[in-house]
Short mmCIF file of C-alpha atoms in Angstrom, two decimals:
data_model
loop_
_atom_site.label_atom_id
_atom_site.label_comp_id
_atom_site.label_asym_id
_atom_site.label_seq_id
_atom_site.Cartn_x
_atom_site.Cartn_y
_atom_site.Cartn_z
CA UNK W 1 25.66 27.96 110.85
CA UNK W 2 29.40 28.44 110.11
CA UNK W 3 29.56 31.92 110.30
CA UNK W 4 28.98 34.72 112.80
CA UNK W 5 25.12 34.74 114.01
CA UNK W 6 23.35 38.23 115.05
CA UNK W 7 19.44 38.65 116.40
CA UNK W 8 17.70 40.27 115.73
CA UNK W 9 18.16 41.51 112.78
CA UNK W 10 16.23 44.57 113.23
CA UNK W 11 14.83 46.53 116.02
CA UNK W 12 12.73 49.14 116.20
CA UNK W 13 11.99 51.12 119.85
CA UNK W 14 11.12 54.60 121.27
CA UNK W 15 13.77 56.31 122.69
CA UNK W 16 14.38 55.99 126.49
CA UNK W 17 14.25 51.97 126.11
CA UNK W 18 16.52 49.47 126.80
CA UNK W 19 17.75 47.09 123.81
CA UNK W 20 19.86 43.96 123.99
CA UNK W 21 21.45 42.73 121.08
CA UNK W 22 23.17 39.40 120.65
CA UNK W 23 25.90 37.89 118.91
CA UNK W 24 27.26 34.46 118.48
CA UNK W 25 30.27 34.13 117.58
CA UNK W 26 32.19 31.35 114.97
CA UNK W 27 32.58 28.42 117.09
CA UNK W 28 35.83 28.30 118.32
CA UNK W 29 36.97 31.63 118.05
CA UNK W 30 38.50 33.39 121.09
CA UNK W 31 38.31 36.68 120.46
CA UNK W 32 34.49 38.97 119.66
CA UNK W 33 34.40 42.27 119.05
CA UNK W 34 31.53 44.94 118.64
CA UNK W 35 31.23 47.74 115.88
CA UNK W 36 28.54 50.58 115.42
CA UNK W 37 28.44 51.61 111.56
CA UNK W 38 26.12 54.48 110.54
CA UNK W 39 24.87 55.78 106.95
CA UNK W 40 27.88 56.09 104.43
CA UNK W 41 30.67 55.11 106.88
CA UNK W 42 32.46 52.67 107.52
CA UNK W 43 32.59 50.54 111.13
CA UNK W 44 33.62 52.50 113.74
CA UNK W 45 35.19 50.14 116.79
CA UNK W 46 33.02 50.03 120.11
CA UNK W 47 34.78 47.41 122.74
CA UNK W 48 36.56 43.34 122.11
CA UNK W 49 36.60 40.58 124.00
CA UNK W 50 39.38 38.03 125.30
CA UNK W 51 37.38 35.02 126.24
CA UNK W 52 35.34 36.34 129.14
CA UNK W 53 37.00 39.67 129.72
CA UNK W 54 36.51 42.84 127.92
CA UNK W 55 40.28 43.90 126.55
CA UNK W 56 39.77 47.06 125.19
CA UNK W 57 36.17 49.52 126.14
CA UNK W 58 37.68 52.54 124.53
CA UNK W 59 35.09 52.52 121.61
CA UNK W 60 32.07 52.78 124.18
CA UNK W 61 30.57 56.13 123.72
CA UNK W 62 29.33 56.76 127.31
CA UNK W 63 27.89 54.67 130.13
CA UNK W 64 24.45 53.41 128.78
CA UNK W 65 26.47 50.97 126.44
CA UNK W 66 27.87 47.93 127.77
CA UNK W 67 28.46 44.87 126.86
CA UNK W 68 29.21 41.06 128.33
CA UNK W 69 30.40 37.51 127.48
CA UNK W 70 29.85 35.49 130.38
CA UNK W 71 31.00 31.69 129.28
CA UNK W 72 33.36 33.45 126.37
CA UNK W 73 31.11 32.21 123.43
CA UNK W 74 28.01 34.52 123.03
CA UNK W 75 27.99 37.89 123.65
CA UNK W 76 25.14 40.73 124.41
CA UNK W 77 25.51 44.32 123.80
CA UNK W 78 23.21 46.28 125.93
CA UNK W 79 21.99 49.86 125.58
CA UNK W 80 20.11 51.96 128.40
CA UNK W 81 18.16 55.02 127.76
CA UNK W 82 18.42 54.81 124.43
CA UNK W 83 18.62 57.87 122.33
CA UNK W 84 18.00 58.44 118.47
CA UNK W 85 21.21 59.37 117.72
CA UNK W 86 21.77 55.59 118.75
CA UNK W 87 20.32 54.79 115.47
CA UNK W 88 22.67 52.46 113.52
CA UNK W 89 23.72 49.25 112.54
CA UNK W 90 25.88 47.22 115.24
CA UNK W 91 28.33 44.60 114.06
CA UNK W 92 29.74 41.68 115.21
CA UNK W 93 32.83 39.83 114.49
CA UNK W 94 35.13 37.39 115.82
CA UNK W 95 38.67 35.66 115.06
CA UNK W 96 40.24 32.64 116.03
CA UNK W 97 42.47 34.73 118.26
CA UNK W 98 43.23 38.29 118.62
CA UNK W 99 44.96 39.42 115.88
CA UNK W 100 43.96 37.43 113.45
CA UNK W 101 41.64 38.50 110.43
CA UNK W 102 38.01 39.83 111.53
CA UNK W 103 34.98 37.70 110.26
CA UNK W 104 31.54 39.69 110.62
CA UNK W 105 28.11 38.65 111.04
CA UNK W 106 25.37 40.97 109.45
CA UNK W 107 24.68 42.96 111.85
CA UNK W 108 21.56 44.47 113.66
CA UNK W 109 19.84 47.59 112.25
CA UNK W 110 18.63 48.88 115.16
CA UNK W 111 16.30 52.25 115.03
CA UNK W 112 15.22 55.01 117.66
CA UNK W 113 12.18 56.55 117.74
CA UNK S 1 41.25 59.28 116.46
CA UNK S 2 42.98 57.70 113.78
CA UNK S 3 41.40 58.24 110.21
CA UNK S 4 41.92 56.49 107.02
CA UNK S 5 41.61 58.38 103.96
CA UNK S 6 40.40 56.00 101.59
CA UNK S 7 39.71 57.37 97.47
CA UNK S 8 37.70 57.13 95.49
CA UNK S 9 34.43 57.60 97.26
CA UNK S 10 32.99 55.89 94.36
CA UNK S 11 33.46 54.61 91.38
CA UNK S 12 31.53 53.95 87.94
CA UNK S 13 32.93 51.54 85.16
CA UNK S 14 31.61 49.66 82.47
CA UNK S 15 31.92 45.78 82.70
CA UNK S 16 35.53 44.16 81.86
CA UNK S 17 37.23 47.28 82.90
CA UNK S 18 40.37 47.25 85.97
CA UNK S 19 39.61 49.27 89.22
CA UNK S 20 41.89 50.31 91.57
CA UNK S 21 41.49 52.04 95.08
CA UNK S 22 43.46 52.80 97.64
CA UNK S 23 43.98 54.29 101.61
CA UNK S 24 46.77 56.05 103.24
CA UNK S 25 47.02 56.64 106.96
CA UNK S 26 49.17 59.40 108.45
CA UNK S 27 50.35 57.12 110.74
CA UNK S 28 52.23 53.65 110.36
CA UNK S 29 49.78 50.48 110.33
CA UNK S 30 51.35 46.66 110.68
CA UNK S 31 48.22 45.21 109.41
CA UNK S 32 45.89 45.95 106.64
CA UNK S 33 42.65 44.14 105.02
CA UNK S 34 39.82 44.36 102.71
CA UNK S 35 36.63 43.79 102.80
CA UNK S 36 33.45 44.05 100.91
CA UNK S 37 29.83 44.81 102.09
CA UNK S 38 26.57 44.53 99.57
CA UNK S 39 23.72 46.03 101.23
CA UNK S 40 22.04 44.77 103.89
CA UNK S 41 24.79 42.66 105.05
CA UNK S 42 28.08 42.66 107.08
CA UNK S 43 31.65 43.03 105.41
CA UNK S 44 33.06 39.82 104.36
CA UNK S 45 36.97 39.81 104.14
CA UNK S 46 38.98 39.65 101.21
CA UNK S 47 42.46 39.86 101.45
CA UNK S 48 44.42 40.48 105.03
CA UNK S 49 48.65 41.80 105.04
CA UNK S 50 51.04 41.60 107.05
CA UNK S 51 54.00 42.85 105.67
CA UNK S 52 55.30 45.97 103.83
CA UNK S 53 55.65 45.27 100.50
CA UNK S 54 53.30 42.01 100.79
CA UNK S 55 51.67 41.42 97.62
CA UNK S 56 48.61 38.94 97.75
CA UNK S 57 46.25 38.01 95.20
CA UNK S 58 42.73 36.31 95.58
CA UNK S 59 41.35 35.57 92.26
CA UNK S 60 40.82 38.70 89.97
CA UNK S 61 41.88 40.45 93.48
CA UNK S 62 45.50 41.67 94.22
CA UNK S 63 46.22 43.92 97.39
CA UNK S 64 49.45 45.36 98.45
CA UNK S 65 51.19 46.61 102.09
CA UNK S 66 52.78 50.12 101.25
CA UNK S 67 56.45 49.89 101.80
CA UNK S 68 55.70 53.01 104.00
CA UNK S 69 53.56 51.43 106.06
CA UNK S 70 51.08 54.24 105.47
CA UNK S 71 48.87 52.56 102.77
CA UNK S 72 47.64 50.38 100.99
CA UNK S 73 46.09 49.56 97.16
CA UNK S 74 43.35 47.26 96.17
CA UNK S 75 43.10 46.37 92.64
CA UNK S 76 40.02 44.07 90.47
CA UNK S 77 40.53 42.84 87.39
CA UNK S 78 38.20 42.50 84.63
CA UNK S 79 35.50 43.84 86.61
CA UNK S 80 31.88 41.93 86.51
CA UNK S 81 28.48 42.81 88.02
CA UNK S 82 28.81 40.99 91.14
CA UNK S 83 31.72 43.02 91.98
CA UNK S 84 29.31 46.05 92.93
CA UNK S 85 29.26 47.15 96.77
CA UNK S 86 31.07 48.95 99.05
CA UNK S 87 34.96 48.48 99.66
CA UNK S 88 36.36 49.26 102.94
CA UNK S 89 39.86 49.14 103.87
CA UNK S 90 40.77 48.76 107.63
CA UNK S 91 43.79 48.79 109.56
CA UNK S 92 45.25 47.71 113.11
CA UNK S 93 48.09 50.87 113.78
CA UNK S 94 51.06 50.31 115.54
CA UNK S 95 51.05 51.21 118.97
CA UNK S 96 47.23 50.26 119.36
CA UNK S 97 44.80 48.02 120.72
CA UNK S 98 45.18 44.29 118.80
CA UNK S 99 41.70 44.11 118.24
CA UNK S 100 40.44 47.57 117.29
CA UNK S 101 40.73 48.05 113.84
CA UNK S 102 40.61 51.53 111.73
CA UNK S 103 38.09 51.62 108.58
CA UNK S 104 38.10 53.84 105.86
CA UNK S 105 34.82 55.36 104.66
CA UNK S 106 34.37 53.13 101.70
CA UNK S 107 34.57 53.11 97.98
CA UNK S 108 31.29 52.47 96.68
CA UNK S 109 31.63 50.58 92.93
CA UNK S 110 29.07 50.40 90.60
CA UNK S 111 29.28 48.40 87.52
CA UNK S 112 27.53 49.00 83.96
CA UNK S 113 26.82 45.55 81.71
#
């Protein structure tokens, strides 16, 4: 498809697990970035992507979030441990280049039990 | 962290009518954009600035750069039932990371045949 791709859609898990959650980006674009929205608010930023490297973390909430983008295209966001305040929906989005407008995919509605 | 304030929360109007919403930032932004999110689904852009004192239009959509630099005003015109979601307006502030953008909490518009 043309537009950002995320899987799953949903996931469900008991706290504790681990959860991956993918995102492929708009072909082409550079730059990825990851977003955790919760109930009533609006995306809150978690960590972007330069190609391969990880420009700016500072969203991250702690150290059992983490994320990669080995070949610069697709991107996994990884959680360890997870807890139910983890509950939310994670977006993706990516731009031709930093800087330039944010396109978002639809996101993964993930849920701790 | 940085917070926008973004009003109304929500909004009611019957079919045909004009809405307007804004944000304001106590701090000075160099970009701003709008998006819209339906449930279920992620925010799809609308109109990005650049400028203070940029005015853009995108059909029945016109958005506007404060001269400030502190805020921003979406407008609709002749509102119709598809128009109903959730508005968010989002920001990149001076000074900050390129790729982490701010969001507002959302104006949530409902519209009544």
């Amino acid at each position: 498809g043309a537009g950002v791709s995320q899987t799953p859609s949903n996931k469900v898990t008991e706290k504790g697990k681990y959860v991956e959650l993918r995102c492929d980006p708009i072909s082409g674009h550079t730059a990825l970035y990851w977003y955790r929205q919760s109930l009533g608010q609006g995306p809150e930023f978690l960590i972007y992507f330069q190609g391969t490297g990880a420009a700016d973390d500072s969203g991250l909430p702690n150290d059992r979030f983490f994320a990669v983008r080995p070949e610069g295209s697709v991107s996994t966001l990884k959680i360890q441990r997870t807890e139910r305040g983890d509950s939310a929906v994670y977006l993706c989005a990516s731009s031709a280049e930093v800087g330039q407008p944010q396109h978002f995919g639809d996101g993964t509605r993930l849920s701790i039990l | 962290g940085q917070q926008l304030n973004q009003s109304p929360q929500s909004m009611f109007i019957q079919e045909g009518e004009d809405v307007s919403m804004n944000c304001t930032s106590s701090s000075i932004f160099n970009t701003w954009l709008w998006y819209k999110q339906d449930p279920g689904e992620g925010p799809v852009l609308l109109i990005a600035l650049y400028k203070a004192g940029e005015l853009t239009s995108n059909g029945r959509l016109t958005a506007q750069f404060g001269i400030t630099r502190k805020d921003s005003f979406l407008n609709i015109s002749a509102s119709i039932p598809s128009d109903v979601g959730i508005y968010f307006c989002a920001g990149q502030p001076i000074g900050g990371s390129q790729g982490n953008l701010i969001f507002g909490k959302g104006t949530k518009l409902s519209v009544k045949p």
